[in-house]
Amino acid sequence: MSSRPMQKYQGSCHCGAVRFEIETDFPELTTCDCSICRRKNALMVKVHESKFRLLTSEAALTEYQFHTHTARHFFCKTCGIYPFHRKRVTPDNLGINVFCLENFDPTGIPVRQTIGAAMV
């Protein structure tokens, strides 16, 4: 499925108040057509919670929920950047905004469009 090796990547918001680390082999990247994802225009990778580590205090984050209040979207309280969210359908996984990762190039990784707008 993925030809990339499993690697650790560090990421952050714009101001650095939120820093995190993930481990993944990037099997695919996803976009979503739901109302919030369309607006934040993020390109995401799905990572199991065991492969995610928040390196800074949770106090630097603010959370936004809507619709079913299942997915948990996190933003930096200082700069407002969206680094990750806890997924609705698979809540033991996080959607990581790959544009927040340091030294990461998405070239060559397949991108799958997910259908979030039609979820009820």
PDB file of C-alpha atoms in Angstrom:
ATOM      1  CA  MET A   1       0.000   0.000   0.000  1.00  0.00           C
ATOM      2  CA  SER A   2       2.545   2.640   1.091  1.00  0.00           C
ATOM      3  CA  SER A   3       6.088   2.724  -0.207  1.00  0.00           C
ATOM      4  CA  ARG A   4       7.266   5.236   2.400  1.00  0.00           C
ATOM      5  CA  PRO A   5       8.974   4.052   5.570  1.00  0.00           C
ATOM      6  CA  MET A   6       7.382   4.628   8.964  1.00  0.00           C
ATOM      7  CA  GLN A   7       8.865   7.898  10.244  1.00  0.00           C
ATOM      8  CA  LYS A   8       8.415  10.437  13.016  1.00  0.00           C
ATOM      9  CA  TYR A   9       7.523  13.987  12.090  1.00  0.00           C
ATOM     10  CA  GLN A  10       7.205  17.052  14.278  1.00  0.00           C
ATOM     11  CA  GLY A  11       4.602  19.693  13.660  1.00  0.00           C
ATOM     12  CA  SER A  12       3.378  22.950  15.093  1.00  0.00           C
ATOM     13  CA  CYS A  13       0.978  25.807  14.704  1.00  0.00           C
ATOM     14  CA  HIS A  14       2.294  29.091  13.268  1.00  0.00           C
ATOM     15  CA  CYS A  15       3.411  30.644  16.577  1.00  0.00           C
ATOM     16  CA  GLY A  16       4.787  27.404  18.088  1.00  0.00           C
ATOM     17  CA  ALA A  17       2.500  27.360  21.117  1.00  0.00           C
ATOM     18  CA  VAL A  18       1.139  23.989  19.903  1.00  0.00           C
ATOM     19  CA  ARG A  19       3.771  21.389  19.023  1.00  0.00           C
ATOM     20  CA  PHE A  20       3.229  17.691  18.372  1.00  0.00           C
ATOM     21  CA  GLU A  21       4.853  14.569  16.976  1.00  0.00           C
ATOM     22  CA  ILE A  22       3.362  11.841  14.791  1.00  0.00           C
ATOM     23  CA  GLU A  23       4.587   8.547  13.382  1.00  0.00           C
ATOM     24  CA  THR A  24       3.250   7.457   9.995  1.00  0.00           C
ATOM     25  CA  ASP A  25       4.142   6.000   6.624  1.00  0.00           C
ATOM     26  CA  PHE A  26       1.625   8.255   4.799  1.00  0.00           C
ATOM     27  CA  PRO A  27      -0.471   5.626   3.003  1.00  0.00           C
ATOM     28  CA  GLU A  28      -2.664   8.465   1.690  1.00  0.00           C
ATOM     29  CA  LEU A  29      -3.699  12.034   2.331  1.00  0.00           C
ATOM     30  CA  THR A  30      -7.297  13.161   2.514  1.00  0.00           C
ATOM     31  CA  THR A  31      -9.419  16.194   1.885  1.00  0.00           C
ATOM     32  CA  CYS A  32     -13.013  16.494   3.047  1.00  0.00           C
ATOM     33  CA  ASP A  33     -16.035  18.328   1.691  1.00  0.00           C
ATOM     34  CA  CYS A  34     -17.800  18.972   5.014  1.00  0.00           C
ATOM     35  CA  SER A  35     -18.577  22.563   5.990  1.00  0.00           C
ATOM     36  CA  ILE A  36     -15.554  23.057   8.286  1.00  0.00           C
ATOM     37  CA  CYS A  37     -12.980  21.193   6.191  1.00  0.00           C
ATOM     38  CA  ARG A  38     -13.940  23.151   3.055  1.00  0.00           C
ATOM     39  CA  ARG A  39     -13.320  26.367   4.952  1.00  0.00           C
ATOM     40  CA  LYS A  40     -10.018  25.397   6.578  1.00  0.00           C
ATOM     41  CA  ASN A  41      -8.814  23.741   3.329  1.00  0.00           C
ATOM     42  CA  ALA A  42      -6.517  21.309   5.125  1.00  0.00           C
ATOM     43  CA  LEU A  43      -4.773  18.316   3.655  1.00  0.00           C
ATOM     44  CA  MET A  44      -4.818  15.580   6.278  1.00  0.00           C
ATOM     45  CA  VAL A  45      -3.232  12.286   7.198  1.00  0.00           C
ATOM     46  CA  LYS A  46      -5.028   9.859   9.500  1.00  0.00           C
ATOM     47  CA  VAL A  47      -2.930   8.818  12.501  1.00  0.00           C
ATOM     48  CA  HIS A  48      -3.898   6.457  15.320  1.00  0.00           C
ATOM     49  CA  GLU A  49      -3.822   8.121  18.746  1.00  0.00           C
ATOM     50  CA  SER A  50      -0.982   5.785  19.782  1.00  0.00           C
ATOM     51  CA  LYS A  51       1.167   7.368  17.028  1.00  0.00           C
ATOM     52  CA  PHE A  52       0.452  10.954  18.167  1.00  0.00           C
ATOM     53  CA  ARG A  53       2.090  12.882  20.989  1.00  0.00           C
ATOM     54  CA  LEU A  54       1.279  16.422  22.044  1.00  0.00           C
ATOM     55  CA  LEU A  55       4.577  18.053  23.027  1.00  0.00           C
ATOM     56  CA  THR A  56       3.073  21.182  24.574  1.00  0.00           C
ATOM     57  CA  SER A  57       0.322  21.801  27.092  1.00  0.00           C
ATOM     58  CA  GLU A  58      -3.299  21.187  26.121  1.00  0.00           C
ATOM     59  CA  ALA A  59      -3.907  24.657  27.588  1.00  0.00           C
ATOM     60  CA  ALA A  60      -2.559  26.138  24.303  1.00  0.00           C
ATOM     61  CA  LEU A  61      -5.469  24.567  22.401  1.00  0.00           C
ATOM     62  CA  THR A  62      -9.051  25.594  21.961  1.00  0.00           C
ATOM     63  CA  GLU A  63     -11.675  23.134  20.765  1.00  0.00           C
ATOM     64  CA  TYR A  64     -14.577  23.533  18.369  1.00  0.00           C
ATOM     65  CA  GLN A  65     -17.418  21.056  17.869  1.00  0.00           C
ATOM     66  CA  PHE A  66     -20.534  21.242  15.723  1.00  0.00           C
ATOM     67  CA  HIS A  67     -23.339  19.081  14.268  1.00  0.00           C
ATOM     68  CA  THR A  68     -23.146  15.775  16.237  1.00  0.00           C
ATOM     69  CA  HIS A  69     -20.452  17.113  18.607  1.00  0.00           C
ATOM     70  CA  THR A  70     -18.437  13.924  18.049  1.00  0.00           C
ATOM     71  CA  ALA A  71     -15.447  15.198  16.072  1.00  0.00           C
ATOM     72  CA  ARG A  72     -13.181  17.485  18.079  1.00  0.00           C
ATOM     73  CA  HIS A  73     -11.418  20.188  16.060  1.00  0.00           C
ATOM     74  CA  PHE A  74      -8.431  21.780  17.777  1.00  0.00           C
ATOM     75  CA  PHE A  75      -6.949  25.214  17.113  1.00  0.00           C
ATOM     76  CA  CYS A  76      -4.115  27.199  18.670  1.00  0.00           C
ATOM     77  CA  LYS A  77      -5.476  29.778  21.129  1.00  0.00           C
ATOM     78  CA  THR A  78      -2.777  32.243  20.097  1.00  0.00           C
ATOM     79  CA  CYS A  79      -2.480  32.113  16.290  1.00  0.00           C
ATOM     80  CA  GLY A  80      -5.687  30.242  15.366  1.00  0.00           C
ATOM     81  CA  ILE A  81      -4.049  27.573  13.209  1.00  0.00           C
ATOM     82  CA  TYR A  82      -5.759  24.162  12.926  1.00  0.00           C
ATOM     83  CA  PRO A  83      -3.111  21.473  13.549  1.00  0.00           C
ATOM     84  CA  PHE A  84      -5.338  18.407  14.090  1.00  0.00           C
ATOM     85  CA  HIS A  85      -8.759  17.015  14.979  1.00  0.00           C
ATOM     86  CA  ARG A  86     -10.106  13.874  16.603  1.00  0.00           C
ATOM     87  CA  LYS A  87     -12.122  12.107  13.934  1.00  0.00           C
ATOM     88  CA  ARG A  88     -15.884  11.538  14.104  1.00  0.00           C
ATOM     89  CA  VAL A  89     -16.168   8.076  12.529  1.00  0.00           C
ATOM     90  CA  THR A  90     -12.910   6.729  13.982  1.00  0.00           C
ATOM     91  CA  PRO A  91     -12.462   8.658  17.270  1.00  0.00           C
ATOM     92  CA  ASP A  92      -9.290   6.733  18.175  1.00  0.00           C
ATOM     93  CA  ASN A  93      -7.636   8.442  15.181  1.00  0.00           C
ATOM     94  CA  LEU A  94      -6.639  12.010  14.532  1.00  0.00           C
ATOM     95  CA  GLY A  95      -6.668  13.932  11.285  1.00  0.00           C
ATOM     96  CA  ILE A  96      -3.348  15.781  11.138  1.00  0.00           C
ATOM     97  CA  ASN A  97      -2.993  18.912   9.015  1.00  0.00           C
ATOM     98  CA  VAL A  98       0.128  17.993   7.011  1.00  0.00           C
ATOM     99  CA  PHE A  99       0.823  21.664   6.295  1.00  0.00           C
ATOM    100  CA  CYS A 100       1.762  21.956   9.992  1.00  0.00           C
ATOM    101  CA  LEU A 101       4.502  19.304   9.683  1.00  0.00           C
ATOM    102  CA  GLU A 102       8.153  20.343   9.513  1.00  0.00           C
ATOM    103  CA  ASN A 103      10.112  19.399   6.397  1.00  0.00           C
ATOM    104  CA  PHE A 104       7.283  17.392   4.865  1.00  0.00           C
ATOM    105  CA  ASP A 105       6.675  17.180   1.130  1.00  0.00           C
ATOM    106  CA  PRO A 106       3.326  15.656   0.064  1.00  0.00           C
ATOM    107  CA  THR A 107       4.509  15.090  -3.530  1.00  0.00           C
ATOM    108  CA  GLY A 108       3.665  11.607  -4.770  1.00  0.00           C
ATOM    109  CA  ILE A 109       1.280  10.664  -1.942  1.00  0.00           C
ATOM    110  CA  PRO A 110      -2.202   9.792  -3.215  1.00  0.00           C
ATOM    111  CA  VAL A 111      -4.975  12.178  -2.134  1.00  0.00           C
ATOM    112  CA  ARG A 112      -8.443  10.796  -1.446  1.00  0.00           C
ATOM    113  CA  GLN A 113     -11.512  13.040  -1.312  1.00  0.00           C
ATOM    114  CA  THR A 114     -13.705  12.042   1.620  1.00  0.00           C
ATOM    115  CA  ILE A 115     -17.410  12.751   1.674  1.00  0.00           C
ATOM    116  CA  GLY A 116     -18.168  14.492   4.944  1.00  0.00           C
ATOM    117  CA  ALA A 117     -21.005  16.753   3.793  1.00  0.00           C
ATOM    118  CA  ALA A 118     -23.368  13.807   3.279  1.00  0.00           C
ATOM    119  CA  MET A 119     -22.753  12.329   6.748  1.00  0.00           C
ATOM    120  CA  VAL A 120     -25.743  12.531   9.051  1.00  0.00           C
TER     121      VAL A 120
END
